[in-house]
Tab-separated table of C-alpha atoms in Angstrom:
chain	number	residue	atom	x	y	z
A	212	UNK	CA	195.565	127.834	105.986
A	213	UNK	CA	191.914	129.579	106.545
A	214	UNK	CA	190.286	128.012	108.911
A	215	UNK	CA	186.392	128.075	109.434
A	216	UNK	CA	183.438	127.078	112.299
A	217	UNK	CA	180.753	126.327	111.574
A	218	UNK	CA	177.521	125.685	113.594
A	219	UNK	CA	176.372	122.169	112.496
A	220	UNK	CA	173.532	120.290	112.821
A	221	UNK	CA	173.535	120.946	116.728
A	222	UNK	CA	172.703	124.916	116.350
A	223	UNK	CA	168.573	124.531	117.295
A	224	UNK	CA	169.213	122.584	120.115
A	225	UNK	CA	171.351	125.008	121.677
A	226	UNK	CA	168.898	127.712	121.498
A	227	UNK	CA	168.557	130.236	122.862
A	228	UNK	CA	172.461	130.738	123.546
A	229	UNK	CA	172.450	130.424	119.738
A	230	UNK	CA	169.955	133.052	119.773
A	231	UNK	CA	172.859	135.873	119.925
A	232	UNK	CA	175.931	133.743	119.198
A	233	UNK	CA	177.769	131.229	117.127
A	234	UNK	CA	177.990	127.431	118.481
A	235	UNK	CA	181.787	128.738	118.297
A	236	UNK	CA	181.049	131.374	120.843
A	237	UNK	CA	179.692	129.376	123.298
A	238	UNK	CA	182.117	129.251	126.701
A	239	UNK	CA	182.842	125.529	128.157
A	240	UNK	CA	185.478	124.922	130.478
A	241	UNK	CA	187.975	128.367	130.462
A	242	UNK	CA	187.150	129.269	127.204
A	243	UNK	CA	184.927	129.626	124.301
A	244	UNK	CA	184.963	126.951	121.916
A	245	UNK	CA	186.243	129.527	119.125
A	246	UNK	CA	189.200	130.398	121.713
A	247	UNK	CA	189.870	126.718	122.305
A	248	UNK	CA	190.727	125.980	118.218
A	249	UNK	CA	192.653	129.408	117.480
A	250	UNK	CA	194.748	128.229	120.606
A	251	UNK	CA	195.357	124.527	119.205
A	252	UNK	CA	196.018	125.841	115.237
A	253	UNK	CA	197.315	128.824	116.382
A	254	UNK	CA	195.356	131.044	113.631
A	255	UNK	CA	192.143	133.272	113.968
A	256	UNK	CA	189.156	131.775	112.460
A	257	UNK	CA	185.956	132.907	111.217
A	258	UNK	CA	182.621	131.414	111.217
A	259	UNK	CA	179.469	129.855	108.941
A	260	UNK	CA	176.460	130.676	111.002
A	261	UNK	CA	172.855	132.422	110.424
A	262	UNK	CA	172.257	135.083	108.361
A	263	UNK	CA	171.821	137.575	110.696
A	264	UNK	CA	174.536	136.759	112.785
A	265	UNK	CA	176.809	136.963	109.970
A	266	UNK	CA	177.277	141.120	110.111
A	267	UNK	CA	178.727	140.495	113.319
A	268	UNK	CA	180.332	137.410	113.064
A	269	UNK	CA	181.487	137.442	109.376
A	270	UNK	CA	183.117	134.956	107.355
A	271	UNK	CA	186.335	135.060	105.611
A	272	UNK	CA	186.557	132.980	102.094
A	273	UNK	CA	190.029	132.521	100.604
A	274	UNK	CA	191.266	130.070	98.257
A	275	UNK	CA	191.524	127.397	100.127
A	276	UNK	CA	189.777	126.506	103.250
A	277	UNK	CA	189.069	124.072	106.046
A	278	UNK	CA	185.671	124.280	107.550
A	279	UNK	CA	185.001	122.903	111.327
A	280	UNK	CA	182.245	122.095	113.112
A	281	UNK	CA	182.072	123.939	116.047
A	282	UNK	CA	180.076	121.419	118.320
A	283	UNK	CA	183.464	119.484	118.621
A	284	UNK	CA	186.204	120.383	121.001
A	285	UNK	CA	189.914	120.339	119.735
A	286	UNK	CA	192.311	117.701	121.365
A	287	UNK	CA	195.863	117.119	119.809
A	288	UNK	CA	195.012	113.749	117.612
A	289	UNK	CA	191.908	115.710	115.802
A	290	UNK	CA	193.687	118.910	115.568
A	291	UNK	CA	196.656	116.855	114.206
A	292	UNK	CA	194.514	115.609	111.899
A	293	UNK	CA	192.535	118.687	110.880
A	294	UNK	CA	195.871	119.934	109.976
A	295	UNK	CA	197.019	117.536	107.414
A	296	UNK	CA	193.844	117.228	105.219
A	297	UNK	CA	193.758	117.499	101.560
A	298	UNK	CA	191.954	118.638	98.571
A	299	UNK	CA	188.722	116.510	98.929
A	300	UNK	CA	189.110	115.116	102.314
A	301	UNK	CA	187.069	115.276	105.313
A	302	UNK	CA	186.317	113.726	108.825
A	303	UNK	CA	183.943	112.503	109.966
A	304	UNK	CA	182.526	110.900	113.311
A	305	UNK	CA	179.698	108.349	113.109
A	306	UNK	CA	177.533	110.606	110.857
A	307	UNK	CA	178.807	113.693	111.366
A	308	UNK	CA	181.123	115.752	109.688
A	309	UNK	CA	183.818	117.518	111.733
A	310	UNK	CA	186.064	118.619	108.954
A	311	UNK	CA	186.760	119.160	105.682
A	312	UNK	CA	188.832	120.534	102.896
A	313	UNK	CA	187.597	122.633	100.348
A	314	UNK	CA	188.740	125.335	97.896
A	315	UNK	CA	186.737	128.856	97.699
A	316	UNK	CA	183.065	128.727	96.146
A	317	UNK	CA	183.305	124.845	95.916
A	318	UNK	CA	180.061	122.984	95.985
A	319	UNK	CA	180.370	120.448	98.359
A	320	UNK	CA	179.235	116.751	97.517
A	321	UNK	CA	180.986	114.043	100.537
A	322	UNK	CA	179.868	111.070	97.918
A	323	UNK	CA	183.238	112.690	95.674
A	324	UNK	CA	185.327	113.239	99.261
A	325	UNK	CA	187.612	110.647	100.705
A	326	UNK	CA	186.009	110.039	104.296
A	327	UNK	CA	188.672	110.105	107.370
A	328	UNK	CA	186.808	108.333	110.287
A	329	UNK	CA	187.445	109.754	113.608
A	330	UNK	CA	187.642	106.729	116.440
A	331	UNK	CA	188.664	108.600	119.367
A	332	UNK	CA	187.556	110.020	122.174
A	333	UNK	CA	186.196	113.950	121.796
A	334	UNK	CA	184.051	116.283	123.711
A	335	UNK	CA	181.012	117.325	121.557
A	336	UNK	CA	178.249	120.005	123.097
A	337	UNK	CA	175.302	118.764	121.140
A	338	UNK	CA	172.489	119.941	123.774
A	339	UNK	CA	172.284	122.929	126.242
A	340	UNK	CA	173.098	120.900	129.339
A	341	UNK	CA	176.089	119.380	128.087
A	342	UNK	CA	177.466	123.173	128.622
A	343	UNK	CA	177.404	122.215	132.386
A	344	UNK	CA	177.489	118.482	132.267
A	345	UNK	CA	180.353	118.347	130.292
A	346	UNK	CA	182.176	121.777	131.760
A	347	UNK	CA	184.383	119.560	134.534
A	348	UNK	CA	186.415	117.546	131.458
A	349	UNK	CA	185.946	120.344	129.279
A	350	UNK	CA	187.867	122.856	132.516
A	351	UNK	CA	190.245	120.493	133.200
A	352	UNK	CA	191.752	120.176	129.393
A	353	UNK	CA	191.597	124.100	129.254
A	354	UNK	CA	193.540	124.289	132.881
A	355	UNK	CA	196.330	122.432	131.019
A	356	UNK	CA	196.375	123.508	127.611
A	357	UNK	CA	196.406	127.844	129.171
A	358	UNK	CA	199.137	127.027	131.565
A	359	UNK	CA	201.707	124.526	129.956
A	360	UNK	CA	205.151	125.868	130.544
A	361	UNK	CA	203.526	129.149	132.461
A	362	UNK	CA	204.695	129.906	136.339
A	363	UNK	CA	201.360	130.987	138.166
A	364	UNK	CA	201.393	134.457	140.416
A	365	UNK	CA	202.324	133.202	143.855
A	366	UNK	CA	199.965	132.337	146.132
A	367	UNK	CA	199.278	134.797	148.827
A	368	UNK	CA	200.212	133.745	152.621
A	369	UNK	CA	196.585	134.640	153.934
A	370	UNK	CA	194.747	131.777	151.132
A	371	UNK	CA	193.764	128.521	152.733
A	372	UNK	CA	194.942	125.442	149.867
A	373	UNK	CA	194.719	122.304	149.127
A	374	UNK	CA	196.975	120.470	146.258
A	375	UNK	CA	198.549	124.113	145.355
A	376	UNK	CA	199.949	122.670	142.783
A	377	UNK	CA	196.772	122.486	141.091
A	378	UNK	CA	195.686	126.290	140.958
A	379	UNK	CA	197.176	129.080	138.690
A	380	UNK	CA	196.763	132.577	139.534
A	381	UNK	CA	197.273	134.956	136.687
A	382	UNK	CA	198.655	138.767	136.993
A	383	UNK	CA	196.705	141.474	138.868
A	384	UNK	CA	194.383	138.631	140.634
A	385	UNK	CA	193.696	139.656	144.185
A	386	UNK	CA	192.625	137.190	146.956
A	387	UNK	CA	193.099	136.931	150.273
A	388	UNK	CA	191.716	135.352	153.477
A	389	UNK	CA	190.260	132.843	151.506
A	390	UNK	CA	189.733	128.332	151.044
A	391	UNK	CA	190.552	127.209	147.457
A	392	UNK	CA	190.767	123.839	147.777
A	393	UNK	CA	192.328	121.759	144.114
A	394	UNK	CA	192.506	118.364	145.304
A	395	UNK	CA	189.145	117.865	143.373
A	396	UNK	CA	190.262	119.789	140.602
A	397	UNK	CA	192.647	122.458	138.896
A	398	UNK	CA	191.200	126.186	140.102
A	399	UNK	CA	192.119	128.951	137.356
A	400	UNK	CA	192.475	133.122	138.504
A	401	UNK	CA	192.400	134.899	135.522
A	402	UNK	CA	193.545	138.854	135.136
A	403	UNK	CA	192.414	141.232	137.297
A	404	UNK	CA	190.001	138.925	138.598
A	405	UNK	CA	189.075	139.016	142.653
A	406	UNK	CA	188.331	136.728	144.720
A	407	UNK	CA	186.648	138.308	148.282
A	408	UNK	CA	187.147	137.196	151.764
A	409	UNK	CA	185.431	134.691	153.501
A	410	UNK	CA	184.722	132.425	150.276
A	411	UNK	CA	185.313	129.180	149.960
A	412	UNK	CA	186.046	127.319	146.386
A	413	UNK	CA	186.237	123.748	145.566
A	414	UNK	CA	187.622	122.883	142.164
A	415	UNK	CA	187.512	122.615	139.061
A	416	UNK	CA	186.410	126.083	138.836
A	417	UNK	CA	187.798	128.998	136.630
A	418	UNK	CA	187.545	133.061	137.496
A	419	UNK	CA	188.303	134.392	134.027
A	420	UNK	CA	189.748	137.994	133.435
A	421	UNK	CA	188.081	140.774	135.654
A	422	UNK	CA	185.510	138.514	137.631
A	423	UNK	CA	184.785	138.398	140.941
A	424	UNK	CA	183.698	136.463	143.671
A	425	UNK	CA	181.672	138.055	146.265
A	426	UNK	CA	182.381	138.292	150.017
A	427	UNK	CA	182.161	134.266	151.922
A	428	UNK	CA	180.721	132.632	148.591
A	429	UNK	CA	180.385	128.858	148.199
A	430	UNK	CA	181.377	127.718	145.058
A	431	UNK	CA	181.576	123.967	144.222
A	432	UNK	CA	182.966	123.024	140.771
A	433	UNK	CA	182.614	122.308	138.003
A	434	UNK	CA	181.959	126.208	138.086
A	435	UNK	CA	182.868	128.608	135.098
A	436	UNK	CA	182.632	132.159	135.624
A	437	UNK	CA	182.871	134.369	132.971
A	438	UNK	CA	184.951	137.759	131.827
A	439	UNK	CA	183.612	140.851	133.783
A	440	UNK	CA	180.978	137.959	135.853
A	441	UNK	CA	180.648	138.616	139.780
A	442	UNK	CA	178.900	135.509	141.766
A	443	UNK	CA	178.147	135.078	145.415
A	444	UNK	CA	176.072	133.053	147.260
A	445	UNK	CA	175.961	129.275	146.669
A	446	UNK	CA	176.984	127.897	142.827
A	447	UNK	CA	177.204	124.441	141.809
A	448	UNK	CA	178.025	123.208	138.564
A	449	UNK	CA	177.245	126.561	136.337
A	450	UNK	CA	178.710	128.111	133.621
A	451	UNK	CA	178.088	132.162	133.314
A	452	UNK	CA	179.235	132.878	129.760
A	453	UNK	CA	180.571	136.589	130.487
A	454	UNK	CA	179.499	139.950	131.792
A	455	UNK	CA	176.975	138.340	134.063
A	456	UNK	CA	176.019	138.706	137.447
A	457	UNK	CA	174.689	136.488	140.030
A	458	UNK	CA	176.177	138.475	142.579
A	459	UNK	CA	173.736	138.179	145.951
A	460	UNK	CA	173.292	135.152	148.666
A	461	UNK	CA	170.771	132.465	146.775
A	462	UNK	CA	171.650	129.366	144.972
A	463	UNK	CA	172.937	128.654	141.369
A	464	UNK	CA	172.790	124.667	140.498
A	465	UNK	CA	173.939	122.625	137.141
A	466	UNK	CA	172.645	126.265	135.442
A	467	UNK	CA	173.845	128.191	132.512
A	468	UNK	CA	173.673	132.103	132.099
A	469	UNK	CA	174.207	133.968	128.975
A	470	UNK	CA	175.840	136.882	128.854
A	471	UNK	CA	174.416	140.221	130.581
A	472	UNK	CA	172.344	138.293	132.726
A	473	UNK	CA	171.103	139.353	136.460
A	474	UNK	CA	170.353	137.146	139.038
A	475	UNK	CA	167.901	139.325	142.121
A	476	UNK	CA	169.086	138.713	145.656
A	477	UNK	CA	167.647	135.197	147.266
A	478	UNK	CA	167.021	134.038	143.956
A	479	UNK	CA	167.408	130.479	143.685
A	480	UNK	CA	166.548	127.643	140.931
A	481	UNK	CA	165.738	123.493	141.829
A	482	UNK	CA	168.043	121.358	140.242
A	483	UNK	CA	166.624	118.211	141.675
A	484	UNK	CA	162.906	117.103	141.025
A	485	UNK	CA	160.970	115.928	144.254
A	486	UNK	CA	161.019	112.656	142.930
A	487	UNK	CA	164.203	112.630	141.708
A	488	UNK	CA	162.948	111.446	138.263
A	489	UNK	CA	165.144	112.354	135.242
A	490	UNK	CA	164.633	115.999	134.416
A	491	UNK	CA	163.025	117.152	130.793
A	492	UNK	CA	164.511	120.485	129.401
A	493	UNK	CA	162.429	122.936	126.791
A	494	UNK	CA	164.229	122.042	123.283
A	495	UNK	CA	163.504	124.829	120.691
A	496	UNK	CA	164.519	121.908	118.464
A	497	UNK	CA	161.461	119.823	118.860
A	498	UNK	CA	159.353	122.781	120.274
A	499	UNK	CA	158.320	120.225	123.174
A	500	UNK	CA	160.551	118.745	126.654
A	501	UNK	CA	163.039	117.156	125.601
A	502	UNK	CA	164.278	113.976	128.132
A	503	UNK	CA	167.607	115.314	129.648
A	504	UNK	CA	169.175	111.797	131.136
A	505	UNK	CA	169.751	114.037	133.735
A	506	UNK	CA	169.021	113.714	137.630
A	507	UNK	CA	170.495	117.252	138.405
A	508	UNK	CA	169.284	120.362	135.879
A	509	UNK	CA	168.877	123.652	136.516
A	510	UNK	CA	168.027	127.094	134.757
A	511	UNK	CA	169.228	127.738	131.431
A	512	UNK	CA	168.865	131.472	130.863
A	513	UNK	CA	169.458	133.374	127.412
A	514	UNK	CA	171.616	136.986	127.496
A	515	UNK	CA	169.968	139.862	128.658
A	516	UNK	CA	167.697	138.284	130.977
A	517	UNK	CA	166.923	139.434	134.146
A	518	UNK	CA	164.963	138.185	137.635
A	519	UNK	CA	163.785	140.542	140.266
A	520	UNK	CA	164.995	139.512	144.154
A	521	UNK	CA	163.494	136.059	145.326
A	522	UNK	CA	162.750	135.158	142.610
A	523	UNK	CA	162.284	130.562	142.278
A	524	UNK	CA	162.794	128.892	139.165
A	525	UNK	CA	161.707	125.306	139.386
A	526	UNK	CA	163.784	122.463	138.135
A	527	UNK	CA	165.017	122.556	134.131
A	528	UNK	CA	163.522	126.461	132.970
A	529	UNK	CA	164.670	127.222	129.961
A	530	UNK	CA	164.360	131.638	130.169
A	531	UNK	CA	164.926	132.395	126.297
A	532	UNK	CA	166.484	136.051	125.333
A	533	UNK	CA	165.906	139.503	126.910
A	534	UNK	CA	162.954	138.421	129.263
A	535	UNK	CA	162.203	140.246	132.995
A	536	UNK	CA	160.747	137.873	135.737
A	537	UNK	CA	159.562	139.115	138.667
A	538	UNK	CA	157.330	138.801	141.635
A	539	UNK	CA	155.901	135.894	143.655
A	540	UNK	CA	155.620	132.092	143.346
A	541	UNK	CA	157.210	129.702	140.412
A	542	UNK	CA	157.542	131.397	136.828
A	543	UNK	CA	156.471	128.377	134.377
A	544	UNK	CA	159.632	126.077	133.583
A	545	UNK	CA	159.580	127.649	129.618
A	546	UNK	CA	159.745	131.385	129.161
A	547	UNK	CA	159.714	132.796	126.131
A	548	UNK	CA	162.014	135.566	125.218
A	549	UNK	CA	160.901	139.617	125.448
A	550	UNK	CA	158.860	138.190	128.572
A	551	UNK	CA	157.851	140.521	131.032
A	552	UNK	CA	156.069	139.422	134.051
A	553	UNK	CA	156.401	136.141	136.377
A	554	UNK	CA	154.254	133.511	137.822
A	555	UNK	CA	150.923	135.562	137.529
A	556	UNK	CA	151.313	135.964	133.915
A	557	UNK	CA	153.758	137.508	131.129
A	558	UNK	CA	152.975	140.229	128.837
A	559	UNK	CA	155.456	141.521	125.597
A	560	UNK	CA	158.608	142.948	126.852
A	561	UNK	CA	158.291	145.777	124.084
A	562	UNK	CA	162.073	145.858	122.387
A	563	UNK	CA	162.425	149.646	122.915
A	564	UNK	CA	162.326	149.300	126.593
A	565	UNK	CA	164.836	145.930	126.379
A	566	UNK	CA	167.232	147.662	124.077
A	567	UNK	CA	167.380	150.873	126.403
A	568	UNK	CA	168.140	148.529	129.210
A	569	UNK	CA	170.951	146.741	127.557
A	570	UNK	CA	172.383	150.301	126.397
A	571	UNK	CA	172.813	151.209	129.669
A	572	UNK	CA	173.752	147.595	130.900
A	573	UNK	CA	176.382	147.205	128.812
A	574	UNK	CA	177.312	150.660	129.203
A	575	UNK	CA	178.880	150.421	133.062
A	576	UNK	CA	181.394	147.916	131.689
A	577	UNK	CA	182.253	150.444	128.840
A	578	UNK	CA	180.854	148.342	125.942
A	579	UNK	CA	178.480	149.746	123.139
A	580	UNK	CA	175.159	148.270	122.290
A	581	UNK	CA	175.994	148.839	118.691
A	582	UNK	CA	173.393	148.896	115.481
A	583	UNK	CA	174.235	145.212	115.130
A	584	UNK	CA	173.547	144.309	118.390
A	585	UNK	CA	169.933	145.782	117.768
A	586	UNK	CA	169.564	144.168	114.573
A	587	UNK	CA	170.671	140.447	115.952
A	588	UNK	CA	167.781	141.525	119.173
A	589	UNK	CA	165.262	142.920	116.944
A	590	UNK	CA	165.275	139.607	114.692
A	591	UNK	CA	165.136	137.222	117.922
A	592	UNK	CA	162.207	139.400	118.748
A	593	UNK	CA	160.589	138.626	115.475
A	594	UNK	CA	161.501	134.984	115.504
A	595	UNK	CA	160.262	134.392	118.962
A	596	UNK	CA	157.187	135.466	118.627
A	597	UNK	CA	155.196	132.156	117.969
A	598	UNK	CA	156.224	131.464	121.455
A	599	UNK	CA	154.444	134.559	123.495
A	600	UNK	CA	150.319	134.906	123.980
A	601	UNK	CA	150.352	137.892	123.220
C-alpha cells in the first residue's frame, strides 16, 4: 500500500515551522512525525503539502492510496485501523479527517465515503505549543516504540542514575562523570551523541544521533534535542528540531527551535508572565495573539534564525524564518522573518546576505544549501513580506 501525509487543516497555525517543512516533518517526542508512521506501517511515505514545498518534498501517486493527516500521531488501534481500510472508507475524528482510501486521480467527495469514527485517545499537534506541551507523552511513546526488544549500550561506571532501567544508550554515545536521573521519565542517547561532564539531566529527555550536551548543563525534561543539536546552559521543556545550537550558559524554557538555529551566550527567554496570566502566542493563522491556555510559554523560533549574546526574549515571541536579533533590551514578542535588528528597530534582512549565511551554516555539518533550499527561502521571503515595515 502507498501511503500519504498530508498537512491538514492545522498547517497555518503551525507557522512558521511550516514555513520550510511539512506538518510531517515536524519533530515531537524522538522523532518526526513522518518517522513515527513509516516506523508503525513499516513503509516510506510521501507527502501532500504546499506548492513550493513539493520539489523537495514530492509526492508519490500510485493506484491506490491512503492519505493521512499528519497532525495525528500513530498509536497501534489507529494504525491498525489505517491499515484495513477500503475502497471508499475513511476516518474520521470529531470533524476531522485522519484517513482515507482512495484510488489515483480520484476526486474526493466524504458524502459517497463510509465514515469510520475514531473514539480513542490520540495525540494531535494542532498549534505550535503543543510541540512542547505535548513533547513529554509524545517522548515517552517514542522511548518505547525505538527500543522494544533492543539491549541499550551499557551504562558507563562514572554516570550518576536513577531508575537505569529507564534510559537507553545507543552505539558510539559517550558520557561520563555525569547525573541522568529516569525516575521522572525514560532518557534516550542516540548515535554518536555526547553527553559532557558535569551535566545533570532529568527525564524524559532524548539526545538524538550526533548531539551534544555541553559541559555541567541543566536539562529538565520534557527536553528534545535534535540530530547534530548541542545545548548547554539551563533547558526546560524545549524541543530543538535538528542541527541547532543553543550551546552557551542562559536559559531555554517551554521553547521550540527550528532547525539551524543559534542561540548567543546569556541569552535567555521568559516563560512565565509577571502576573502569571495565561500567555497569548502570535498565530499566523488569525494574524493576531492567539490565547495559549498556557501559564508557561516560551520562544518559538523559525530555522535559520539567529540571536546575538544576551540577547532577552520576553514571554511567548514567536521569531518567524531567517531573522538576526541583536543588541540591547526586549526584541518585540512577534518578529517577522528576514528581520535584522533588535529592540531599537528591524530593518530587511536582504536574502542574499541570509542565504550566504546558511551556505556556510549548513556547510560545517557537511550539508548543501541546495537550489531548492533557496527557492523554498526566497518564497517565505516573498510571502512574509506583509509582515515587515519596510
Amino acid at each position: 500500500m502507498n501511503y500519504i501525509l498530508f498537512d491538514g487543516t492545522v498547517r497555518n497555525a503551525l507557522l512558521p515551522f511550516t514555513f520550510t517543512r511539512p506538518v510531517a516533518d515536524i519533530r515531537i517526542g524522538i522523532l518526526t512525525i513522518r518517522e513515527k508512521w513509516e516506523k508503525h506501517l513499516g513503509y516510506t511515505t510521501t507527502t501532500v503539502t504546499e506548492e513550493y514545498l513539493s520539489e523537495k518534498y514530492p509526492m508519490v501517486e500510485m493506484e491506490e492510496n491512503v492519505m493521512i493527516n499528519a497532525s495525528f500521531l500513530p498509536n497501534d488501534i489507529l494504525v491498525e485501523m489505517i491499515k484495513s481500510l477500503e475502497q471508499n472508507q475513511a476516518i474520521f475524528y470529531n470533524d476531522e479527517v485522519m484517513a482515507f482510501y482512495s484510488k489515483e486521480n480520484q476526486e474526493v467527495d466524504f458524502d459517497e465515503f463510509e465514515i469510520i469514527e475514531f473514539s480513542e485517545d490520540c495525540i494531535r499537534v494542532e498549534h505550535t505549543w503543543d510541540i512542547f506541551a505535548k513533547n513529554d507523552i509524545a517522548l515517552r511513546e517514542d522511548f518505547e516504540l525505538i527500543t522494544e526488544g533492543r539491549h541499550s549500550e551499557p551504562i558507563p561506571k562514572s554516570v550518576n542514575v536513577l531508575s537505569p532501567e529507564n534510559i537507553f544508550i545507543e552505539e558510539g554515545a559517550k558520557l561520563e562523570f555525569v547525573t541522568l536521573n529516569a525516575s521522572t521519565g525514560p532518557i534516550y542517547i542516540g548515535k554518536n551523541a555526547e553527553i559532557m561532564e558535569g551535566s545533570v539531566i532529568r527525564g524524559p529527555f532524548a539526545l538524538c544521533d550526533n548531539g551534544r550536551v555541553k559541559l555541567a548543563a541543566k536539562i529538565y525534561g520534557a527536553t528534545t534535542v535534535g540530530p547534530y543539536s548541542v545545548i548547554g546552559g539551563e533547558v526546560n521543556n524545549s524541543v530543538l528540531f535538528g542541527y541547532s545550537n543553543k550551546g552557551h550558559d542562559g536559559y531555554l524554557g517551554n521553547s521550540v527551535l527550528g532547525e539551524w538555529c543559534n542561540i548567543g551566550a546569556d541569552s535567555n527567554n521568559s516563560n512565565l508572565k509577571n502576573n502569571y496570566e495565561e500567555v497569548k502566542l502570535w498565530s499566523y493563522e488569525t494574524e493576531n495573539f492567539a490565547r495559549t491556555g498556557l501559564q508557561f510559554c516560551g520562544l518559538m523560533m523559525g530555522d535559520h534564525s539567529k540571536c546575538g549574546i544576551n540577547t532577552m526574549f520576553n514571554t511567548g515571541t514567536v521569531i518567524g524564518v531567517s531573522a538576526n536579533i541583536f543588541g540591547s533590551g526586549f526584541p518585540r514578542n512577534f518578529v517577522p522573518s528576514y528581520s535584522w535588528g533588535g529592540a531599537s528597530g528591524f530593518t530587511t534582512y536582504l536574502t542574499s546576505k541570509a542565504f550566504q549565511t546558511a551556505k556556510i551554516v549548513m556547510a560545517r555539518r557537511n550539508i548543501e544549501f541546495t537550489e531548492e533550499d533557496a527557492k523554498i527561502l526566497q518564497h517565505v521571503f516573498e510571502e512574509t513580506k506583509k509582515y515587515r515595515k519596510e
